[in-house]
Coordinates of C-alpha atoms and ligand atoms in Angstrom, one line a residue:
X1 CA 100.3 30.8 13.7
X2 CA 99.3 27.4 15.2
X3 CA 100.0 28.4 19.2
X4 CA 98.0 27.1 21.7
X5 CA 98.1 29.3 25.1
X6 CA 98.2 25.7 26.8
X7 CA 101.6 25.4 25.5
X8 CA 102.1 28.7 27.3
X9 CA 100.9 27.3 30.7
X10 CA 103.4 24.4 29.8
X11 CA 106.2 26.8 30.0
X12 CA 109.5 24.9 29.6
X13 CA 107.7 21.3 30.2
X14 CA 108.8 20.5 26.5
X15 CA 105.3 20.5 24.9
X16 CA 105.9 24.3 24.1
X17 CA 108.7 23.2 22.0
X18 CA 106.7 20.5 20.2
X19 CA 106.1 21.9 17.1
X20 CA 109.6 23.2 16.8
X21 CA 112.2 20.9 15.2
X22 CA 115.5 20.4 15.5
X23 CA 117.6 18.3 13.2
X24 CA 114.5 17.9 11.1
X25 CA 113.0 15.2 13.8
X26 CA 110.8 15.7 16.8
X27 CA 112.8 15.7 19.7
X28 CA 112.0 13.7 22.9
X29 CA 110.7 16.0 25.6
X30 CA 113.9 16.3 27.8
X31 CA 112.6 18.5 30.9
X32 CA 110.4 17.4 33.3
X33 CA 107.7 15.7 32.4
X34 CA 104.0 16.9 33.7
X35 CA 103.4 15.4 36.7
X36 CA 105.8 13.0 37.4
X37 CA 109.7 12.9 38.3
X38 CA 110.9 10.8 35.4
X39 CA 109.7 9.6 31.9
X40 CA 109.9 5.7 32.8
X41 CA 106.9 3.8 31.5
X42 CA 105.7 3.0 35.1
X43 CA 106.3 6.1 36.4
X44 CA 102.6 7.7 37.8
X45 CA 101.3 11.1 37.4
X46 CA 98.2 11.9 39.1
X47 CA 96.1 15.3 37.6
X48 CA 93.2 17.0 39.5
X49 CA 90.8 19.6 38.8
X50 CA 89.5 21.8 41.9
X51 CA 86.1 20.3 42.6
X52 CA 83.5 22.6 41.8
X53 CA 80.5 24.0 44.1
X54 CA 77.1 22.8 43.2
X55 CA 75.4 26.0 44.4
X56 CA 74.8 26.9 40.3
X57 CA 75.3 25.3 37.0
X58 CA 78.8 24.4 35.4
X59 CA 80.0 27.8 32.8
X60 CA 82.6 27.9 31.0
X61 CA 85.4 28.9 33.6
X62 CA 84.6 25.5 34.9
X63 CA 85.2 23.7 31.8
X64 CA 88.4 25.4 31.3
X65 CA 90.4 24.1 34.3
X66 CA 88.8 20.7 33.3
X67 CA 90.1 21.2 29.4
X68 CA 93.5 22.0 30.9
X69 CA 93.9 19.3 32.8
X70 CA 92.4 17.0 30.3
X71 CA 94.9 18.3 28.0
X72 CA 98.1 17.9 30.4
X73 CA 96.8 14.2 30.9
X74 CA 96.4 13.3 27.3
X75 CA 99.9 14.2 26.5
X76 CA 101.3 12.6 29.3
X77 CA 99.3 9.4 27.9
X78 CA 100.9 10.0 25.0
X79 CA 104.5 10.1 26.3
X80 CA 103.5 7.1 28.8
X81 CA 100.9 5.5 27.0
X82 CA 100.6 2.8 30.1
X83 CA 96.9 3.1 31.3
X84 CA 98.2 2.5 34.9
X85 CA 100.4 5.3 34.9
X86 CA 98.2 8.2 34.8
X87 CA 95.2 9.1 36.9
X88 CA 93.0 12.2 36.5
X89 CA 90.3 13.4 38.8
X90 CA 87.7 16.0 39.2
X91 CA 84.6 16.3 40.9
X92 CA 81.9 18.2 42.9
X93 CA 82.1 20.2 46.3
X94 CA 79.2 19.5 48.2
X95 CA 79.4 20.5 51.7
X96 CA 79.0 23.8 53.2
X97 CA 77.6 27.2 54.4
X98 CA 77.2 28.1 50.7
X99 CA 75.5 24.8 49.6
X100 CA 73.4 24.7 52.7
X101 CA 72.3 28.5 51.9
X102 CA 72.1 27.8 47.8
X103 CA 69.5 24.7 48.7
X104 CA 67.5 27.0 51.3
X105 CA 67.1 29.8 48.4
X106 CA 66.2 27.0 46.0
X107 CA 63.7 25.4 48.4
X108 CA 65.5 22.2 48.3
X109 CA 67.1 19.7 50.7
X110 CA 70.9 20.3 50.6
X111 CA 71.2 16.7 49.2
X112 CA 68.9 17.1 46.2
X113 CA 70.6 20.0 45.0
X114 CA 74.1 18.1 45.0
X115 CA 72.2 15.4 43.1
X116 CA 70.8 17.8 40.4
X117 CA 74.3 20.0 40.0
X118 CA 76.8 17.2 40.4
X119 CA 74.8 15.4 37.5
X120 CA 75.8 18.7 35.7
X121 CA 79.2 18.8 35.9
X122 CA 79.6 15.0 34.8
X123 CA 77.1 15.6 32.0
X124 CA 79.1 18.5 30.9
X125 CA 82.5 16.8 31.1
X126 CA 81.1 13.7 29.5
X127 CA 80.1 15.9 26.5
X128 CA 83.5 17.7 26.4
X129 CA 85.7 14.4 26.3
X130 CA 87.0 15.0 29.0
X131 CA 89.1 11.8 30.0
X132 CA 88.8 11.8 33.7
X133 CA 89.6 8.6 35.4
X134 CA 87.6 9.5 38.4
X135 CA 84.6 11.7 39.8
X136 CA 84.4 12.3 43.7
X137 CA 81.5 14.1 45.3
X138 CA 82.4 15.2 48.8
X139 CA 79.3 13.6 50.0
X140 CA 80.3 10.1 49.6
X141 CA 81.2 7.8 52.7
X142 CA 84.6 7.3 51.6
X143 CA 85.4 11.1 51.5
X144 CA 83.9 11.2 55.3
X145 CA 86.3 8.3 56.4
X146 CA 89.4 10.1 54.6
X147 CA 88.5 13.1 56.1
X148 CA 88.0 12.3 59.9
X149 CA 91.2 10.1 59.5
X150 CA 93.1 13.1 58.3
X151 CA 91.6 15.1 60.9
X152 CA 92.5 12.4 63.5
X153 CA 96.2 12.7 62.2
X154 CA 96.3 16.3 62.6
X155 CA 95.1 16.0 65.8
X156 CA 97.5 13.3 67.0
X157 CA 99.9 15.1 66.2
X158 CA 99.3 17.9 68.4
X159 CA 98.0 20.4 65.5
X160 CA 94.4 21.5 66.5
X161 CA 93.6 23.1 70.0
X162 CA 90.3 24.5 70.7
X163 CA 89.8 28.2 70.8
X164 CA 87.8 31.3 70.6
X165 CA 87.9 32.6 66.8
X166 CA 86.7 36.2 66.0
X167 CA 86.9 37.7 62.5
X168 CA 84.8 38.2 59.0
X169 CA 83.7 35.2 57.4
X170 CA 82.4 34.9 53.4
X171 CA 80.1 32.6 52.9
X172 CA 80.3 32.7 49.0
X173 CA 84.0 32.2 49.2
X174 CA 83.7 30.1 52.0
X175 CA 86.9 31.8 53.7
X176 CA 88.0 34.0 56.7
X177 CA 89.0 37.6 55.9
X178 CA 91.2 39.9 58.2
X179 CA 89.8 43.5 58.4
X180 CA 92.2 44.8 56.1
X181 CA 90.6 42.7 53.3
X182 CA 87.1 43.9 54.1
X183 CA 85.6 47.3 52.6
X184 CA 81.9 48.8 52.8
X185 CA 79.8 49.0 49.7
X186 CA 76.0 49.9 49.4
X187 CA 73.9 47.2 49.9
X188 CA 69.8 46.8 48.2
X189 CA 68.7 49.1 50.9
X190 CA 71.3 51.9 50.6
X191 CA 72.9 51.0 53.5
X192 CA 76.7 50.5 53.6
X193 CA 77.7 46.7 54.1
X194 CA 80.6 45.0 54.7
X195 CA 82.4 43.2 51.4
X196 CA 85.2 41.4 50.5
X197 CA 87.4 43.6 49.0
X198 CA 88.8 41.1 46.6
X199 CA 85.5 39.1 45.6
X200 CA 83.0 41.7 46.4
X201 CA 80.8 39.2 48.2
X202 CA 79.3 40.0 51.6
X203 CA 81.0 39.0 54.7
X204 CA 79.6 38.7 58.4
X205 CA 81.0 38.9 62.0
X206 CA 81.7 35.2 63.2
X207 CA 82.6 34.9 66.8
X208 CA 82.9 31.1 68.2
X209 CA 84.8 28.5 69.8
X210 CA 86.2 26.6 67.4
X211 CA 89.0 24.0 66.2
X212 CA 92.2 25.9 65.4
X213 CA 94.8 24.3 63.2
X214 CA 98.4 25.8 64.3
X215 CA 99.2 26.9 60.5
X216 CA 101.7 29.7 61.9
X217 CA 104.0 27.1 62.5
X218 CA 104.6 26.3 58.9
X219 CA 105.6 29.7 57.7
X220 CA 109.0 28.5 57.4
X221 CA 108.6 24.8 56.2
X222 CA 106.8 26.5 53.4
X223 CA 109.1 29.2 52.4
X224 CA 112.0 26.2 52.5
X225 CA 109.5 24.1 50.2
X226 CA 109.0 26.6 47.6
X227 CA 112.7 28.3 47.4
X228 CA 113.9 24.7 47.1
X229 CA 111.5 24.0 44.0
X230 CA 111.3 26.9 41.9
X231 CA 109.0 25.1 39.8
X232 CA 106.3 23.8 42.4
X233 CA 104.1 26.6 41.4
X234 CA 103.6 27.6 37.5
X235 CA 103.7 30.0 36.1
X236 CA 106.1 31.8 37.9
X237 CA 104.7 35.1 38.7
X238 CA 102.1 32.8 40.9
X239 CA 105.2 31.1 42.8
X240 CA 106.6 34.7 43.6
X241 CA 103.1 36.0 44.5
X242 CA 102.8 33.0 47.5
X243 CA 106.6 33.6 48.3
X244 CA 105.2 37.4 48.9
X245 CA 102.1 36.5 51.2
X246 CA 104.5 34.1 53.4
X247 CA 106.8 37.2 54.1
X248 CA 103.6 38.5 55.9
X249 CA 102.6 36.6 59.7
X250 CA 100.3 33.6 58.9
X251 CA 97.9 33.4 61.6
X252 CA 96.2 29.9 62.7
X253 CA 93.1 28.9 60.6
X254 CA 89.9 28.0 62.2
X255 CA 89.1 24.5 60.8
X256 CA 85.5 24.0 62.2
X257 CA 82.1 25.5 62.6
X258 CA 79.4 25.2 65.0
X259 CA 77.0 22.6 63.7
X260 CA 73.9 24.4 64.9
X261 CA 75.3 27.2 62.4
X262 CA 76.9 24.8 59.8
X263 CA 74.8 21.2 59.6
X264 CA 75.7 20.0 56.3
X265 CA 79.3 18.9 56.4
X266 CA 81.3 16.5 58.0
X267 CA 80.9 16.2 61.7
X268 CA 84.5 16.7 63.7
X269 CA 85.1 13.2 65.2
X270 CA 84.2 12.7 68.8
X271 CA 82.6 16.2 68.8
X272 CA 79.1 16.4 67.0
X273 CA 79.1 20.2 68.1
X274 CA 81.2 21.0 65.5
X275 CA 81.6 20.5 61.7
X276 CA 84.7 20.2 59.8
X277 CA 85.5 23.6 57.7
X278 CA 84.4 22.9 54.1
X279 CA 88.2 24.0 52.7
X280 CA 89.6 21.1 54.8
X281 CA 87.1 18.7 53.7
X282 CA 87.3 19.6 50.2
X283 CA 91.0 19.7 50.1
X284 CA 91.3 16.2 51.1
X285 CA 89.6 14.9 48.2
X286 CA 92.8 14.8 46.3
X287 CA 93.8 12.1 48.7
X288 CA 90.1 10.1 49.0
X289 CA 90.6 9.8 45.4
X290 CA 93.5 7.7 45.5
X291 CA 92.4 5.6 48.2
X292 CA 93.8 7.5 51.2
X293 CA 94.1 6.5 54.4
X294 CA 95.1 2.9 52.6
X295 CA 98.6 2.6 52.2
X296 CA 97.7 2.3 48.3
X297 CA 97.9 6.0 48.1
X298 CA 101.2 5.9 48.4
X299 CA 102.1 5.5 45.2
X300 CA 100.4 8.2 43.5
X301 CA 101.0 10.9 46.8
X302 CA 103.2 13.2 45.8
X303 CA 103.3 12.8 42.4
X304 CA 100.6 15.0 42.0
X305 CA 99.9 18.0 39.6
X306 CA 97.0 20.2 40.6
X307 CA 95.3 22.3 38.1
X308 CA 93.4 25.3 39.7
X309 CA 92.1 28.9 39.1
X310 CA 93.8 31.9 40.5
X311 CA 91.0 32.6 42.9
X312 CA 92.1 29.5 45.1
X313 CA 95.5 29.9 45.2
X314 CA 95.7 30.8 48.6
X315 CA 94.2 27.3 49.5
X316 CA 96.3 25.1 47.4
X317 CA 99.6 27.1 47.7
X318 CA 99.9 27.5 51.4
X319 CA 96.7 25.7 53.5
X320 CA 97.0 22.4 51.5
X321 CA 100.8 22.1 51.7
X322 CA 100.6 23.2 55.4
X323 CA 98.1 20.7 56.1
X324 CA 100.1 17.9 54.1
X325 CA 103.2 18.9 55.8
X326 CA 101.1 18.8 59.2
X327 CA 100.2 15.5 58.5
X328 CA 103.5 14.0 57.6
X329 CA 103.2 14.1 53.9
X330 CA 105.1 16.0 51.4
X331 CA 103.2 18.9 49.3
X332 CA 102.2 18.5 45.9
X333 CA 104.4 18.1 43.0
X334 CA 103.1 20.9 40.9
X335 CA 100.5 23.5 41.0
X336 CA 99.2 25.2 37.6
X337 CA 97.4 28.2 37.8
X338 CA 95.6 29.5 35.2
X339 CA 93.7 33.2 35.2
X340 CA 90.3 33.7 34.5
X341 CA 87.6 34.2 31.8
X342 CA 85.9 37.7 32.3
X343 CA 82.8 39.2 30.0
X344 CA 82.9 42.8 29.4
X345 CA 86.4 42.7 31.8
X346 CA 84.1 41.4 34.5
X347 CA 85.0 37.7 36.1
X348 CA 82.7 34.9 35.1
X349 CA 80.9 34.1 37.9
X350 CA 77.5 32.3 39.1
X351 CA 76.7 35.2 41.8
X352 CA 77.4 38.3 38.8
X353 CA 75.2 36.3 36.5
X354 CA 77.4 36.7 33.7
X355 CA 77.7 33.2 32.9
X356 CA 78.5 31.9 29.4
X357 CA 76.7 28.1 29.3
X358 CA 79.3 25.6 28.1
X359 CA 76.8 23.1 26.5
X360 CA 75.3 25.8 24.2
X361 CA 79.1 26.9 23.0
X362 CA 79.9 23.0 22.9
X363 CA 76.7 22.4 20.4
X364 CA 77.4 25.5 18.4
X365 CA 81.4 25.2 18.1
X366 CA 81.3 21.5 18.1
X367 CA 83.6 19.6 20.6
X368 CA 86.8 20.1 19.4
X369 CA 85.8 23.3 18.0
X370 CA 85.4 24.8 21.1
X371 CA 88.3 22.6 23.3
X372 CA 90.6 24.4 20.5
X373 CA 89.2 27.9 21.3
X374 CA 89.5 27.9 25.0
X375 CA 93.2 26.4 24.8
X376 CA 94.3 28.5 22.4
X377 CA 93.1 31.4 23.6
X378 CA 93.2 31.2 27.2
X379 CA 96.4 32.2 29.0
X380 CA 97.9 31.4 32.2
X381 CA 99.2 35.0 33.1
X382 CA 96.0 37.1 32.6
X383 CA 92.4 37.1 32.1
X384 CA 90.9 36.7 28.8
X385 CA 87.5 38.0 27.7
X386 CA 85.1 36.1 26.1
X387 CA 83.0 36.8 23.2
X388 CA 80.8 34.6 20.2
X389 CA 82.6 36.7 17.6
X390 CA 86.1 35.8 18.6
X391 CA 85.6 32.0 19.0
X392 CA 84.2 32.3 15.2
X393 CA 87.1 34.1 13.8
X394 CA 89.7 31.8 15.3
X395 CA 87.9 28.7 14.4
X396 CA 87.6 29.7 10.7
X397 CA 90.9 30.8 10.3
X398 CA 92.6 28.5 11.8
X399 CA 90.9 25.1 12.1
X400 CA 88.7 25.3 8.9
X401 CA 90.8 27.7 6.5
X402 CA 94.5 26.9 7.4
X403 CA 94.7 22.9 8.7
X404 CA 91.4 21.7 6.8
X405 CA 92.4 24.0 3.6
X406 CA 96.3 22.7 4.1
X407 CA 94.7 18.7 4.4
X408 CA 92.1 19.3 1.6
X409 CA 95.5 20.9 -1.0
X410 CA 97.3 17.5 -0.2
X411 CA 94.6 15.1 -0.6
X412 CA 92.4 16.4 -3.3
X413 CA 91.6 14.1 -5.8
X414 CA 92.8 16.6 -8.7
X415 CA 96.3 17.0 -7.1
X416 CA 96.8 14.0 -5.7
X417 CA 94.9 11.3 -8.4
X418 CA 96.3 8.0 -6.9
X419 CA 95.5 9.0 -3.3
X420 CA 98.6 8.1 -1.6
X421 CA 101.5 9.5 0.4
X422 CA 103.6 10.5 -2.5
X423 CA 107.4 9.5 -3.0
X424 CA 110.1 11.9 -1.5
X425 CA 112.3 12.8 -4.1
X426 CA 115.9 13.2 -2.7
X427 CA 117.4 14.6 -6.1
X428 CA 114.3 17.1 -6.3
X429 CA 115.1 18.3 -2.7
X430 CA 118.6 17.4 -1.6
X431 CA 119.7 17.2 1.7
X432 CA 122.1 19.9 1.4
X433 CA 121.0 23.5 0.6
X434 CA 122.4 25.5 -2.3
X435 CA 123.0 22.4 -5.0
X436 CA 121.9 23.4 -8.6
X437 CA 120.9 21.0 -11.2
X438 CA 118.3 20.5 -13.5
X439 CA 116.0 18.3 -11.5
X440 CA 116.7 20.1 -8.2
X441 CA 113.5 22.2 -7.3
X442 CA 113.8 23.1 -3.7
X443 CA 114.2 26.7 -3.4
X444 CA 116.6 28.3 -0.3
X445 CA 113.3 29.0 1.8
X446 CA 112.0 25.6 1.7
X447 CA 115.4 24.8 3.9
X448 CA 113.7 26.5 6.9
X449 CA 111.9 23.3 8.0
X450 CA 111.8 24.2 11.3
X451 CA 109.7 27.1 10.4
X452 CA 107.5 25.2 8.1
X453 CA 106.9 22.6 10.6
X454 CA 106.2 25.4 13.4
X455 CA 103.5 26.7 11.8
X456 CA 100.1 25.6 9.5
X457 CA 99.9 28.5 8.0
X458 CA 103.8 28.7 6.8
X459 CA 103.2 24.8 5.9
X460 CA 100.3 26.6 3.6
X461 CA 102.9 28.9 2.3
X462 CA 105.2 26.2 1.1
X463 CA 102.4 24.5 -0.9
X464 CA 101.5 27.8 -2.0
X465 CA 105.0 28.7 -3.3
X466 CA 105.2 25.8 -5.2
X467 CA 101.7 25.5 -6.3
X468 CA 101.6 21.5 -7.3
X469 CA 97.9 22.4 -8.9
X470 CA 100.1 23.9 -11.6
X471 CA 102.6 20.6 -11.9
X472 CA 101.6 17.8 -14.2
X473 CA 101.5 14.2 -13.0
X474 CA 102.1 13.2 -16.7
X475 CA 105.5 14.7 -17.1
X476 CA 108.6 13.1 -15.7
X477 CA 110.1 16.3 -14.8
X478 CA 106.9 17.3 -12.6
X479 CA 106.0 14.4 -11.1
X480 CA 109.0 13.4 -8.5
X481 CA 109.0 17.2 -7.3
X482 CA 105.0 17.3 -6.9
X483 CA 105.0 14.2 -5.0
X484 CA 107.8 15.5 -2.9
X485 CA 105.8 19.0 -2.2
X486 CA 102.7 16.8 -1.3
X487 CA 105.1 14.3 1.0
X488 CA 106.7 17.5 2.9
X489 CA 102.9 18.8 3.7
X490 CA 101.7 15.6 4.3
X491 CA 104.5 15.2 7.0
X492 CA 103.9 18.2 8.5
X493 CA 100.2 17.5 8.7
X494 CA 101.1 14.2 10.4
X495 CA 103.2 16.3 13.1
X496 CA 100.1 18.9 13.8
X497 CA 97.4 15.8 14.1
X498 CA 100.0 13.8 16.5
X499 CA 100.3 17.2 18.5
X500 CA 96.9 18.4 18.4
X501 CA 95.5 15.1 19.9
X502 CA 95.5 16.6 23.5
X503 CA 93.8 19.6 22.6
X504 CA 91.2 18.1 19.6
X505 CA 91.1 14.4 20.2
X506 CA 88.5 13.9 17.3
X507 CA 89.6 16.4 15.1
X508 CA 92.9 14.9 15.5
X509 CA 91.8 11.5 14.8
X510 CA 90.3 12.6 11.7
X511 CA 93.0 14.2 10.4
X512 CA 95.5 11.1 11.1
X513 CA 93.2 8.6 9.6
X514 CA 92.9 10.6 6.1
X515 CA 96.6 10.5 6.2
X516 CA 96.3 6.6 6.8
X517 CA 98.5 6.7 10.3
X518 CA 97.3 3.8 12.4
X519 CA 96.7 4.1 15.7
X520 CA 99.8 2.8 16.8
X521 CA 101.5 5.2 15.2
X522 CA 100.6 8.3 16.8
X523 CA 102.4 8.3 20.2
X524 CA 105.3 11.0 20.7
X525 CA 107.8 8.2 20.4
X526 CA 107.0 7.5 16.5
X527 CA 107.2 10.9 15.9
X528 CA 109.9 11.2 13.3
X529 CA 109.8 14.3 10.8
X530 CA 110.6 13.8 7.1
X531 CA 113.0 11.2 7.9
X532 CA 113.6 10.7 3.8
X533 CA 115.3 14.2 4.0
X534 CA 118.0 12.8 5.9
X535 CA 118.0 9.4 3.8
X536 CA 116.0 7.1 6.4
X537 CA 113.2 5.4 5.0
X538 CA 109.6 6.6 5.7
X539 CA 106.9 4.4 6.9
X540 CA 104.4 6.5 5.1
X541 CA 105.7 7.0 1.6
X542 CA 103.6 5.1 -1.0
X543 CA 100.8 4.3 1.3
X544 CA 97.3 4.4 0.1
X545 CA 95.9 7.7 2.1
X546 CA 92.7 6.9 4.9
X547 CA 89.2 7.1 3.4
X548 CA 87.9 10.6 2.6
X549 CA 86.0 11.8 5.7
X550 CA 84.8 15.2 3.8
X551 CA 85.6 18.6 5.6
X552 CA 88.1 18.9 8.3
X553 CA 86.4 21.5 10.3
X554 CA 83.5 23.3 8.4
X555 CA 83.9 27.1 8.7
X556 CA 81.3 28.7 10.9
X557 CA 80.7 32.1 9.7
X558 CA 78.1 30.8 7.3
X559 CA 75.9 30.3 10.2
X560 CA 77.0 33.5 11.7
X561 CA 73.3 35.0 10.7
X562 CA 71.8 32.1 12.7
X563 CA 74.4 32.6 15.8
X564 CA 73.1 36.2 15.9
X565 CA 69.4 35.4 16.2
X566 CA 70.1 32.7 18.6
X567 CA 72.1 35.0 20.2
X568 CA 69.2 37.9 20.2
X569 CA 66.4 35.0 21.5
Ligands
ME8_601 O1 86.6 27.3 44.6 N1 87.3 31.7 34.5 O2 84.5 26.0 43.7 P1 84.4 27.0 42.2 C1 88.3 30.5 34.7 N2 84.9 24.1 45.5 N3 87.9 29.6 35.4 C2 87.0 29.6 36.3 C3 86.4 30.9 36.8 C4 86.4 31.6 35.5 N4 85.5 32.7 35.2 N5 85.6 30.4 37.7 C5 85.6 29.6 38.1 C6 85.8 26.3 44.4 N6 86.7 28.6 37.7 C7 86.1 25.2 45.3 C8 87.3 24.3 44.8 S1 89.3 22.5 45.7 C9 89.8 21.5 46.5 C10 87.8 23.1 46.2 C11 87.4 27.4 37.7 O3 82.9 26.5 41.8 C12 88.8 27.5 38.6 O4 89.2 26.7 38.5 O5 84.0 28.4 42.7 C13 88.7 28.2 39.8 O6 89.5 27.9 40.9 C14 87.5 26.9 40.3 O7 86.5 27.1 39.0 C15 86.6 27.6 41.4 O8 85.4 26.8 41.4

């Protein structure tokens, strides 16, 4: 069944209903559009991914976040085609102790490490057809201006004070931890070392004079925000989790570090002895991209959707909205949260060294194939284990056999010798079920069009049931029905192709081109399913199909021997 897990993330946004036809036409998606409060052509929507640390090369977890954002963004562009209406940013997070230490370990200047790894992220995203409109690096001058301005606003509003901050700090996670979140584990020398309970990363005791943000003042405003907008954080369990966290006391937050300890960052305005905390620096990237502090940013804020992994929920759902409220702005419109890719049950992470290289996956499975796999298989609510066999099995059965096979069946010369989108015959397939007569050929099951169109396999079942390869174009009795069977199946393929555009853009393009659907006929507004069934004209009927483009998606399992060999080396 063609179920894309992305659709589950979208929940009630409407895309999940995309394959379900009512009144045999695709309905306009009536619920709240992604990232915008209404669907007007000039309504703006701004999508963001996290900005990724440059301490190590990208892995498939990073690509997954970027793909989710990309699919949401491409879907939004299908609904609202105006190029000026949608913005999509991604980028790299280049400051902080973690990067400073990684550069020292690699024997590089921090700026060199940042240039190298940021370029790898940019190349990966280009190769994976991530259609971002902006890429931000936090080492850019425009970002320093934005962060220092934001700091100035918080200061002017009396929300920063200087005080002694004492507690555990985890450089790997770049966060402060209360005692209750710290445990002891044997270190390399066998001695017990303090580590973060959640991530397992080492922590160290820190005691310094810092600037502190009055986070504690924001507990109630945050609760009001989340209770007033139950869809602010989706899926719901994450919304609920944040409200649970807010039941507990919210301590003030240290937002700077001594420059002698952390020099790789943005200095506190007017106090060079302190460097701004990397999370405050990083979160402001979402404003820098849209021109903050210039007033232009107001046309994109707060119609913003942040796509993030669950590991950084607290930063985006508590710190960031509190900082924004403190600076006199609204929280983001939506926070879409996803879970993690694991390997043998363990979170894929650079520090564990169990990462899967996304570029070799794109090479091996093709860009569309790997995009489809990650978006189809990943689920927002729970972690998903990665292994190569799973990719091969899924792509072979769903893209190569079910979808590719269906296209082949309806367009192959043997069954469709005229190479057209054949006519639909209302006598063979009357709009009313149960009619009998010598020319009525449709069966009771064929009236379950919702089901037919909701699933590629069921469309294949429809074709299989009527075996067009056994019907004869030369027979006046068979010909109209043969055309009708192909017409219905091609209509289903057209719907699948249109809806797959955000997920597998090249494959969808190949499919729609083969069906003869022009570039202006691929929007959601054009998506009327089987109008002939309801007595309306169908623009495709009688039209020549597009030219042959070969297999839609080649089976992978022939290359499995190669795959296993590649794995062993
Ligand atoms: O946290 N599965 O950067 P980061 C799925 N710079 N997604 C994963 C993943 C996995 N195993 N591992 C990582 C940072 N991700 C900060 C963010 S934003 C203002 C600053 C994805 O390089 C997921 O989106 O550690 C996660 O939240 C993000 O990468 C963390 O990337």
